[in-house]
XYZ file of C-alpha atoms in Angstrom:
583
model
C -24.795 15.582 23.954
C -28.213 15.158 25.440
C -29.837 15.545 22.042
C -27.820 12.750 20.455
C -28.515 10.001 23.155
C -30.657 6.831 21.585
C -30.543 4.853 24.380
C -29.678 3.517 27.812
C -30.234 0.862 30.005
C -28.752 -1.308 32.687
C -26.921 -4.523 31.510
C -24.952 -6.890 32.932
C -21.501 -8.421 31.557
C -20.989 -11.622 33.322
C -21.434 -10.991 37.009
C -20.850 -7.398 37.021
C -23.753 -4.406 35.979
C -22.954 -1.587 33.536
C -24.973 1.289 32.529
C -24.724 1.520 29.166
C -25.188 4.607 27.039
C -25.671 4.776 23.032
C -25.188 8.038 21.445
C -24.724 9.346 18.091
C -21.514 8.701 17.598
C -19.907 6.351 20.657
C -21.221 3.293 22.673
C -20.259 3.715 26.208
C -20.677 0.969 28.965
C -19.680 2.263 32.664
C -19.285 -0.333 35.518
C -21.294 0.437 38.773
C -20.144 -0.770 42.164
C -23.710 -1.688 44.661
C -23.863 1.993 45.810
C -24.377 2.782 41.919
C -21.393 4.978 41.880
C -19.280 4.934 38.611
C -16.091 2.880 38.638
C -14.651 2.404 34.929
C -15.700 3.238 31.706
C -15.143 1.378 28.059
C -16.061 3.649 25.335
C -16.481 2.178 21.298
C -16.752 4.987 18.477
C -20.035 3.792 16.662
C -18.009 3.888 13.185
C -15.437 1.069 14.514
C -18.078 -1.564 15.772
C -18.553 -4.361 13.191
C -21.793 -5.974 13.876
C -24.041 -6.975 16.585
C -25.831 -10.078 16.985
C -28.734 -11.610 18.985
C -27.154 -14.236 21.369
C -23.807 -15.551 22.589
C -21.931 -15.516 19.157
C -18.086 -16.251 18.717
C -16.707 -15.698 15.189
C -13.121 -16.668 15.606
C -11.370 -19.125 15.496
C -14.754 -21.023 15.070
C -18.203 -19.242 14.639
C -20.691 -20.539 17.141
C -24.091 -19.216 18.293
C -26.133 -19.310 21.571
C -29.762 -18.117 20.842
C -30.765 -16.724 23.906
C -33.881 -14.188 24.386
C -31.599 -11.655 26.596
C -28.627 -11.470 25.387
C -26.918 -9.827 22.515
C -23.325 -9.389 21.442
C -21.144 -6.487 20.275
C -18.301 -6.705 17.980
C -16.085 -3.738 17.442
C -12.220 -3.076 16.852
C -9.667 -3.349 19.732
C -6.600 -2.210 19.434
C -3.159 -3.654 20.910
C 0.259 -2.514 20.310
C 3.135 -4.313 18.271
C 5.747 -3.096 20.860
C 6.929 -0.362 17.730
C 6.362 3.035 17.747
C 4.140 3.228 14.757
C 1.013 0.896 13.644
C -0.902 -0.692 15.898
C -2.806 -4.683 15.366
C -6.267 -4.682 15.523
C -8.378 -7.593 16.950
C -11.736 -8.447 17.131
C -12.823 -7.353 20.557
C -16.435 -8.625 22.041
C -18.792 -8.042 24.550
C -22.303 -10.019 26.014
C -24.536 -8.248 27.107
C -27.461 -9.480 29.458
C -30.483 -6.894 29.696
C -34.110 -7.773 31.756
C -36.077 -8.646 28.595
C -36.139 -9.847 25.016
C -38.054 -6.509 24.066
C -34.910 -4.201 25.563
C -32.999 -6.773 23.752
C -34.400 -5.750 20.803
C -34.071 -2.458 21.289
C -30.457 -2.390 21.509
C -29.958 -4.363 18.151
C -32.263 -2.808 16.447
C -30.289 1.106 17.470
C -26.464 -0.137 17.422
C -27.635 -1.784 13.737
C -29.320 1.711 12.732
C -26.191 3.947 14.054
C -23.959 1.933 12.499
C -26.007 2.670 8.968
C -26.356 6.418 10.090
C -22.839 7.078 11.373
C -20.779 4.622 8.865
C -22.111 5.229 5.602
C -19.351 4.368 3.676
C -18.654 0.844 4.526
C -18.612 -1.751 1.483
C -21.739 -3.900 1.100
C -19.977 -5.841 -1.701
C -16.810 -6.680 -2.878
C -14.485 -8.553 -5.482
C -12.180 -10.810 -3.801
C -9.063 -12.251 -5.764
C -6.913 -14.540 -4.386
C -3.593 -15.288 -5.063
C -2.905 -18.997 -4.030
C 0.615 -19.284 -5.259
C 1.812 -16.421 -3.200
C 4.297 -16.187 -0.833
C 4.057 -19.167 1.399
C 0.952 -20.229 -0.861
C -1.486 -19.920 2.215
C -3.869 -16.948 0.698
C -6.907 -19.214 0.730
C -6.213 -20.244 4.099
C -6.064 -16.981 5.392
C -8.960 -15.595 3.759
C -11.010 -18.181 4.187
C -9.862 -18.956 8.083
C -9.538 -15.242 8.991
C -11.196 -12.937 6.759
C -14.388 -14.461 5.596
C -16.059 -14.912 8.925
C -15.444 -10.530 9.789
C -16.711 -10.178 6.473
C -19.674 -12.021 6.960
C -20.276 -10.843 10.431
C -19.913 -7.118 8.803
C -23.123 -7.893 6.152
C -20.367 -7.611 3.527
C -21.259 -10.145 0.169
C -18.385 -11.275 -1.860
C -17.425 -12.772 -4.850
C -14.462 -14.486 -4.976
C -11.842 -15.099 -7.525
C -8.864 -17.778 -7.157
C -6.445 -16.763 -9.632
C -4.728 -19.686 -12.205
C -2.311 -17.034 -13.687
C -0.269 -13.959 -13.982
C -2.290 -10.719 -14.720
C -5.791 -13.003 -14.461
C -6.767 -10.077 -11.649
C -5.594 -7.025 -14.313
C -7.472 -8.566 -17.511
C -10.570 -9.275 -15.520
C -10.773 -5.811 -13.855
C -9.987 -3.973 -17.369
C -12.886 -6.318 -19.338
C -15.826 -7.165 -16.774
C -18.541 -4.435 -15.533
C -17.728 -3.888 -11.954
C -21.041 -1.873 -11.327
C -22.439 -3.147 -8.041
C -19.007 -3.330 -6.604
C -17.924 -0.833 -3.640
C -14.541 -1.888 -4.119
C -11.677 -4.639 -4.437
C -9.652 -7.009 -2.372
C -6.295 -8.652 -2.805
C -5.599 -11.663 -1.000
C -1.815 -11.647 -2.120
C 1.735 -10.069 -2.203
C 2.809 -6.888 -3.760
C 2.723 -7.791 -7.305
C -1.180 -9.144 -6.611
C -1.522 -5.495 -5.251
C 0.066 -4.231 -8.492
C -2.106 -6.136 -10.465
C -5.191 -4.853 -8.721
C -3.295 -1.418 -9.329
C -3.119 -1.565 -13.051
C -6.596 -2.855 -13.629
C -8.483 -0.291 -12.072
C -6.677 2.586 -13.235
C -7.039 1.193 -16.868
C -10.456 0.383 -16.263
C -11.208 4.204 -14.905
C -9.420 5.957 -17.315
C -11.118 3.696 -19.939
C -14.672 4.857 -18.941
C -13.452 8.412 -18.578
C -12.356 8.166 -22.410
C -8.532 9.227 -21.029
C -5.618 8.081 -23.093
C -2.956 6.975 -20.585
C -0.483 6.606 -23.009
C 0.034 10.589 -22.700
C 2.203 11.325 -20.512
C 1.071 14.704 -19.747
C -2.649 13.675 -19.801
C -4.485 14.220 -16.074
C -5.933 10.956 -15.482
C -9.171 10.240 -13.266
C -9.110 9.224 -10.059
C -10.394 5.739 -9.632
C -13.686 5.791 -7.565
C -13.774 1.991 -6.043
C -11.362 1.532 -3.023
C -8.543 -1.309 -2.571
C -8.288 -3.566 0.108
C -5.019 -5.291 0.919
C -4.852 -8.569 2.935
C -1.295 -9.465 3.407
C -0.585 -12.869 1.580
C 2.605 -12.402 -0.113
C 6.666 -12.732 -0.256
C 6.713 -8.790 -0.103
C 3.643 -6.884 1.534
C 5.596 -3.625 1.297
C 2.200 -1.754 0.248
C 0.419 -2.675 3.136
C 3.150 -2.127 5.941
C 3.833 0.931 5.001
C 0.170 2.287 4.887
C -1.144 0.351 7.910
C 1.948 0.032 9.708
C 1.682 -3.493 10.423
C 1.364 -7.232 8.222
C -1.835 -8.614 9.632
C -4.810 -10.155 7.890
C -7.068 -9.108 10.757
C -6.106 -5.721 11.099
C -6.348 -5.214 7.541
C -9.618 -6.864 7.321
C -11.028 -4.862 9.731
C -9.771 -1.319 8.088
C -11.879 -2.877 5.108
C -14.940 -3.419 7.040
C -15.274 0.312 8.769
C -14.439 1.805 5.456
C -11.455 3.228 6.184
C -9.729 5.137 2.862
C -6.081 6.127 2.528
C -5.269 8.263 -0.721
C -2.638 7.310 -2.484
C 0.109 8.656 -5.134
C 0.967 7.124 -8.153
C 3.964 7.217 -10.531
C 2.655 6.702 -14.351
C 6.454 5.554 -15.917
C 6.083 6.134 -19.648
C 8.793 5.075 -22.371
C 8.523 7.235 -26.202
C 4.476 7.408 -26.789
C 3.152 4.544 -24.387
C 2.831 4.018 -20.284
C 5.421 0.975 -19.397
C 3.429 0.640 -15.567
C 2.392 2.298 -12.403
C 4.220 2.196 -9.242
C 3.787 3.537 -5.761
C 6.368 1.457 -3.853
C 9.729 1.700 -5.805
C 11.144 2.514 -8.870
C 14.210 1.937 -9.173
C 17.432 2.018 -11.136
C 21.370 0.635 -10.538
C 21.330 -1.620 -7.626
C 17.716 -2.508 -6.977
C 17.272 -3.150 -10.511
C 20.223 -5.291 -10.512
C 19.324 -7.025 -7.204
C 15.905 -7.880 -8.904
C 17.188 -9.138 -11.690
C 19.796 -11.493 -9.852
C 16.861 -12.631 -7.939
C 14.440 -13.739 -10.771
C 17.649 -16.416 -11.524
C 16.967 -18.142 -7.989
C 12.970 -18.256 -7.275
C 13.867 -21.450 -6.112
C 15.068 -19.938 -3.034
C 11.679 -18.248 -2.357
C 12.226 -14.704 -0.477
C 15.865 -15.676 0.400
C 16.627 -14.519 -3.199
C 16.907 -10.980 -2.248
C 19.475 -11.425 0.642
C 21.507 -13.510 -1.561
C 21.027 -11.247 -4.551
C 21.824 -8.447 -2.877
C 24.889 -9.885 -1.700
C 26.070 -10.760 -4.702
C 25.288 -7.452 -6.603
C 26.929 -4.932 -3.540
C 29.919 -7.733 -3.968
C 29.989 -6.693 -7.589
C 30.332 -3.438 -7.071
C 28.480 -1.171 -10.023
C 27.780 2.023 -11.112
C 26.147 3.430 -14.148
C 26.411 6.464 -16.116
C 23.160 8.389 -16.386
C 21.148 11.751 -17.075
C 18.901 12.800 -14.187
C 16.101 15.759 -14.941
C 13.530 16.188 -12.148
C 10.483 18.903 -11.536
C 11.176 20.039 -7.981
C 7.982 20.210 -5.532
C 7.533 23.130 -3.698
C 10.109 23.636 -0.811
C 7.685 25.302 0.787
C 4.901 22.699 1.714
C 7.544 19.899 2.718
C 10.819 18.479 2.723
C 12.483 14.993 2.654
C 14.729 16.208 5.728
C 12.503 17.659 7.707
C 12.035 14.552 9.910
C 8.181 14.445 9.654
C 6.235 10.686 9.406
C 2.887 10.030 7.596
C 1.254 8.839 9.821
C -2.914 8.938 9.741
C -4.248 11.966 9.963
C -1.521 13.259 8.373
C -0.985 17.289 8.123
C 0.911 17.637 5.139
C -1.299 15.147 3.146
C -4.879 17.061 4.143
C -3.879 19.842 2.853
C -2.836 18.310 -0.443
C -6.228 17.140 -0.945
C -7.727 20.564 -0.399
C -4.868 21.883 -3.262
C -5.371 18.774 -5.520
C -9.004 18.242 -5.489
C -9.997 22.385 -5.955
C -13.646 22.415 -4.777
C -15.248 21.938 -8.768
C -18.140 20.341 -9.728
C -16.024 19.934 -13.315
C -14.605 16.325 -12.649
C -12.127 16.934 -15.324
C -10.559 19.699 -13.830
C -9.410 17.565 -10.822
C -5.714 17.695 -10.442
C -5.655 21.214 -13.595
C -3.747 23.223 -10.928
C -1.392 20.646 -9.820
C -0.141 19.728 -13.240
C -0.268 23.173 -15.083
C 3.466 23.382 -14.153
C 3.987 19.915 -16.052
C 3.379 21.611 -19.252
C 6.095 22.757 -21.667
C 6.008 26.004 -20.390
C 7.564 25.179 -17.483
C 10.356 23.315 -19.090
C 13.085 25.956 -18.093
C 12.114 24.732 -14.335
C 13.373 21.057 -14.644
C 16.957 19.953 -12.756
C 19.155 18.290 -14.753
C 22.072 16.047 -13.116
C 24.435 13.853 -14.812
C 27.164 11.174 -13.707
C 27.759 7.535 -12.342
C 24.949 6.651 -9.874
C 25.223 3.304 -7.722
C 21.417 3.912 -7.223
C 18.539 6.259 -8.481
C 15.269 5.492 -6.816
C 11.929 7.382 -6.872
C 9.587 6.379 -4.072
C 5.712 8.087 -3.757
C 5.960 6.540 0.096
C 8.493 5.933 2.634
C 8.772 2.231 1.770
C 8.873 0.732 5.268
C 9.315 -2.925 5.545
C 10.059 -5.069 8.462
C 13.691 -4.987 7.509
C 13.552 -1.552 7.077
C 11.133 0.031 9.229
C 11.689 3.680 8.659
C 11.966 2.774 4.745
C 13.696 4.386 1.400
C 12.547 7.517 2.709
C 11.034 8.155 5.880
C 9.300 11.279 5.505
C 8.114 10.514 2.066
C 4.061 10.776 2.090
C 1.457 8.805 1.138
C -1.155 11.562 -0.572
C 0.952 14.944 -0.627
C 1.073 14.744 -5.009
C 4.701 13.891 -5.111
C 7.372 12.082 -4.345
C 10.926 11.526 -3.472
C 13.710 11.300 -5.415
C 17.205 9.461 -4.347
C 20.241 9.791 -5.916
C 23.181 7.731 -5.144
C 26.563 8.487 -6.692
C 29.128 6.712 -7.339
C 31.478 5.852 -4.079
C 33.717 3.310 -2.350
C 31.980 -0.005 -1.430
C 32.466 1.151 2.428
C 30.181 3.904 1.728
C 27.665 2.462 -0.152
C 27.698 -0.249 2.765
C 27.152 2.442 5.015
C 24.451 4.014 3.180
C 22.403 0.542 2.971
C 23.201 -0.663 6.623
C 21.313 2.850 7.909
C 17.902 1.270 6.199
C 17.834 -0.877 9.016
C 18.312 1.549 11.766
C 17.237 4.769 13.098
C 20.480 6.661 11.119
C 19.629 9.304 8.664
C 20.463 7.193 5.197
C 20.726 11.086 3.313
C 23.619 12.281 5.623
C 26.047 11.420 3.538
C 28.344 13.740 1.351
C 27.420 11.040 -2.075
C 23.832 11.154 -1.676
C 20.993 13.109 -2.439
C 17.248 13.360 -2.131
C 14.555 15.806 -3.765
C 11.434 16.214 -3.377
C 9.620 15.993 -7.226
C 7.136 16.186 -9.182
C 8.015 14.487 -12.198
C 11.536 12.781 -13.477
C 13.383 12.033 -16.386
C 16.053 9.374 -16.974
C 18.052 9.009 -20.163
C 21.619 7.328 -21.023
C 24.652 9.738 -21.999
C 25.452 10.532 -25.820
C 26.941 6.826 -27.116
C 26.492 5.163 -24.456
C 22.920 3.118 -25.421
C 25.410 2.559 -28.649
C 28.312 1.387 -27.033
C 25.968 -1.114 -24.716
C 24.189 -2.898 -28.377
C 27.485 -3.635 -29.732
C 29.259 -5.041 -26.067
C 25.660 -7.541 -26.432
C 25.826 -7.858 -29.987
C 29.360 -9.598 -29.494
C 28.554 -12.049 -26.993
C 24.911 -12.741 -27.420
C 25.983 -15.454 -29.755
C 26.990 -18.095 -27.254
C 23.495 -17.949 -24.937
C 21.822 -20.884 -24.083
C 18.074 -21.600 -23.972
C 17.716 -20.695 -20.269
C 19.329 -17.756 -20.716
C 17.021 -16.584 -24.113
C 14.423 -18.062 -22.038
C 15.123 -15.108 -19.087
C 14.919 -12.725 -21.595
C 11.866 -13.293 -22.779
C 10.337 -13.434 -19.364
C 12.142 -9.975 -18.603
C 10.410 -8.789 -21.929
C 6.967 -9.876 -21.151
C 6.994 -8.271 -17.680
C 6.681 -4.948 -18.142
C 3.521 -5.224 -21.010
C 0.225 -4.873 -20.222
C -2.960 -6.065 -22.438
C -4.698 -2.744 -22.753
C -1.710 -0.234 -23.633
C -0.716 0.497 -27.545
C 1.731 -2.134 -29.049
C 5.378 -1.121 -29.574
C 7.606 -1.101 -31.766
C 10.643 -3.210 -32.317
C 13.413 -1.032 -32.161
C 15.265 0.669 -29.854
C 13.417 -0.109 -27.083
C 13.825 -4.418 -27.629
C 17.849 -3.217 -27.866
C 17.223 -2.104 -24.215
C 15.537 -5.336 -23.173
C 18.313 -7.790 -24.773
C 21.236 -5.893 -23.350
C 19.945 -5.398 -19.828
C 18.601 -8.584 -19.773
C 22.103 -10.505 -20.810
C 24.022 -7.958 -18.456
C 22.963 -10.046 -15.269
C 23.525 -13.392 -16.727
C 27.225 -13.069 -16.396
C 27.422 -12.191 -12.907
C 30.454 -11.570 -10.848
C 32.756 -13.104 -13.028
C 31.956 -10.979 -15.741
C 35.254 -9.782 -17.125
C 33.621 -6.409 -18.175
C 31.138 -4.510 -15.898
C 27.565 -4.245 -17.766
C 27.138 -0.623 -19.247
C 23.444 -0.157 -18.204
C 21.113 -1.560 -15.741
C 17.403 -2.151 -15.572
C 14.495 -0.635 -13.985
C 12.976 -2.193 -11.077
C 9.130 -1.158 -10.492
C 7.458 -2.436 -7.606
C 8.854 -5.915 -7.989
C 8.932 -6.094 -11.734
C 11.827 -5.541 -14.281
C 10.856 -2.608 -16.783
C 11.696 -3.391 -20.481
C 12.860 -0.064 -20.859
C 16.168 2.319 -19.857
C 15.383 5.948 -20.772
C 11.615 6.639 -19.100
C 10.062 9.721 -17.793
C 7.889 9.353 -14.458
C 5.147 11.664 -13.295
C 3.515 11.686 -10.005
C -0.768 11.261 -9.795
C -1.487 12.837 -6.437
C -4.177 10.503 -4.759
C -4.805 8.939 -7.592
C -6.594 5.706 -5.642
C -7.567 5.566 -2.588
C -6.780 2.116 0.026
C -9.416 0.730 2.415
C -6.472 1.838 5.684
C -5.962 5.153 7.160
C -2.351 5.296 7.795
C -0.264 3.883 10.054
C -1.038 5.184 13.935
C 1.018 6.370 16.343
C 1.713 3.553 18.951
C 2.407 6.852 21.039
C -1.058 7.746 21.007
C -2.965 4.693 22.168
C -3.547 4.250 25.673
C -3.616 0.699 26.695
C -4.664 -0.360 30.379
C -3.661 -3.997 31.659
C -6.420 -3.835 34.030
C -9.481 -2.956 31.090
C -9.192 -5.925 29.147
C -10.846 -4.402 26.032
C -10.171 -0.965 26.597
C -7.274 0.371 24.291
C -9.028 3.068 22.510
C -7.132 5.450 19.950
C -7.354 9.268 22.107
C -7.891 11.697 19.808
């Protein structure tokens, strides 16, 4: 330890002296009593202080300065808990310090500034900002502006900034413009501005890689640039469930000290061409349905999905369905085995060290992982088939505040697979049951009608006649829509494409979109129940029924490091800024 201290001095915060102590890798400041004995010590990791300045300086709510020749303040990362088990806030947490001269002063910027360089070498210097300003309760420039601007700018990080006038403005501008120059990207939004973010980058990687991501069993590259999520939205599903918490602070501050989260992603392809990526949720039967109730009343902003979901569980549906999936290996985890992902999670390290083979060969990144995804190992796929109130494939446990142990709650984040949840068809009381356990500590999968696996890949096709039998039950009542009902359709028809994938054709796959599409307009008092559903995927109705999904282990990576354990943070009432993360 001796060969790693910088510096040390006395200093004095407020009244009271300190001897503080800069090593490598901590900044420690110990509280002497007038006999010089120690009393209490606050220790800061060097890699979670954000910037130091010469002066008194306060950033938030309002920045204001002091210049003073002997003082200098230090901003770093306190922590506080939300009174959960899991994820913790963070704040902004300060100190002034008052040394003897302007020359030890200096010294002490001039160190902190050149350990944070030394020991934090993979914080952003600049980033592309887009901001969504329609979403959720349309305060995303307010919050970046009032919260997250000022840590950036105290951090030394430059941004551009781009307020978004449309749908998919984020997406086209990521997939056309250079982004050389840029460490990474920031969404100032919901979860479909996440997805957006999503889509472009992976398009724009796999673009400069020369990759066709149409392929379904094509390995695609890893996307170098990082994502940033500041909560903004209706839904910030994304971020809760990989910081743990919905705070613009806490994320902003993940974004400054470089934090990175990997993260698995589903590719969902239909025939020759990639429909869209999801982490969060894809889903078919009731989630799909519940989403498409709720894009009929965006007038009621996020109280569509209660209501929605009210009225689909009221209706009562189940839909017939083939089921093939590409188990994971039993071995390495389980959905049952009771486990969290939280950050510095086990099961996910060593998935990077059997993903990422040490290979100077970029293109063989993920060659081992996949070789089982090739037709050879077609005899190794599970095939299911029935009536399903629900199939749902989740790459993470899909925590929400409503549901705080998610979909799946010892789903992964970065383990190269994910979980599979099949619900079969069963009285209302038990599907009831089955969705009332999302919002407690119950285990949702103990129940003799449902079913999870742990997957690689899955397939999802209709039964023999049944796409058939769906096209003429729409082909006899299509007749009598009205122009807000065609006009539905073709919004459910334009959500799913994306600008930079092949164009399709007009066939069978349009049949899907026109009968899916008019099976929700009829609602409950429909006097036939609709013969297929749709796909929901993160947030956004698929034009497509039959798809096969295949899982991209860490296939981006999020400025967050996974939700910590409330468990493991000791916070003291009587050291105002001293709730440091024991390791």
């Amino acid at each position: 330890m001796e060969a790693d201290l910088t510096l040390e001095s006395t200093v004095w915060v407020g009244s009271k002296r300190y001897r503080a102590v800069l090593t490598g890798w901590h900044f420690n400041w110990t509280e002497l009593d007038k006999k010089n004995r120690d009393k209490k010590t606050i220790s800061v990791p060097v890699a979670e202080v954000v910037g130091v300045e010469d002066g008194r300086v306060e950033i938030l709510p309002q920045k204001s300065i002091e210049d003073t020749d002997k003082v200098f303040t230090v901003f770093y990362v306190k922590r506080s808990s939300t009174g959960s088990s899991y994820g913790l806030l963070w704040r902004l947490g300060q100190t002034q310090f008052s040394v003897p001269s302007r020359v030890l002063r200096d010294q002490w910027t001039k160190h902190l500034r050149a350990a944070l360089k030394t020991h934090s070498p993979v914080r952003p210097n600049r980033l592309l900002v887009f901001i969504n300003p329609y979403g959720g309760k349309k305060k995303g420039r307010k919050i970046y502006h009032s919260l997250v601007a000022p840590l950036f700018e105290l951090a030394g990080i430059s941004c551009h900034v781009i307020v978004t006038e449309r749908a998919n403005q984020a997406r086209d501008h990521l997939l056309k413009k250079d982004l050389t120059g840029f460490d990474g990207v920031v969404c100032v939004g919901g979860d479909g501005m996440f997805s957006e973010i999503l889509h472009g980058l992976i398009g724009q990687t796999q673009q400069e890689a020369g990759l066709c991501e149409n392929d379904p069993t094509v390995t695609l590259q890893p996307c170098q640039r990082h994502i940033g999520i500041i909560p903004a939205g209706s839904t910030d599903c994304v971020c809760y469930a990989t910081v743990g918490v919905i705070d613009p602070v806490t994320s902003a501050l993940h974004i400054i000290i470089g934090d990175s989260q990997p993260l698995d992603v589903c590719s969902v392809h239909q025939a020759s061409s990639v429909v869209r990526y999801s982490v969060s949720l894809l889903g078919y039967g009731f989630y799909g349905d519940v989403l498409a109730e709720s894009e009929k009343h965006r007038w009621m902003g996020p109280l569509r999905y209660d209501y929605s979901g009210t009225m689909v569980y009221l209706s009562n549906r189940s839909y017939a369905g083939i089921v093939q999936y590409l188990p994971a290996d039993p071995l390495l985890s389980s959905p049952r085995d009771r486990t969290r992902c939280l950050s510095g999670c086990s099961v996910c390290s060593r998935s990077t060290e059997r993903l990422f083979p040490h290979s100077s060969d970029s293109g063989s990144l993920y060659s081992s992982h996949y070789s089982q995804f090739s037709s050879d190992s077609e005899g190794e796929w599970v095939s299911v088939e029935g009536r399903f109130r629900c199939v749902s494939l989740t790459c993470m446990s899909s925590s929400c505040p409503k549901s705080p142990l998610g979909l799946s709650p010892s789903a992964h984040l970065a383990d190269g697979t994910g979980d599979l949840i099949l619900v079969w068809d069963t009285h209302p009381l038990g599907f009831l049951k089955f969705l009332y356990r999302h919002t407690s500590t119950e285990d949702q999968f103990d129940l003799p009608f449902v079913e999870v696996h742990r997957v690689k890949a899955v397939r999802f096709s209709l039964p023999a006649g049944k796409e058939e039998e769906a096209y003429e039950e729409i082909g006899g009542s299509s007749g009598g829509m009205d122009e807000e009902e065609r006009s539905y359709i073709e919004t459910v028809s334009r959500s799913g494409s994306q600008q930079h994938l092949a164009e399709r054709g007009p066939g069978r796959e349009m049949t899907n979109v026109q009968k899916t599409a008019n099976s929700f307009l009829c609602g409950l008092c429909c006097s036939k129940a609709p013969t297929v559903s749709v796909w929901n995927c993160d947030g956004e109705i698929l034009p497509s029924t039959e798809i096969l999904s295949r899982v991209h282990g860490q296939l981006v990576h999020l400025y967050a490091r996974g939700i910590e354990d409330g468990a493991a943070v000791h916070c003291s009432d009587d050291i105002e800024r001293g709730c440091t993360l024991q390791k």
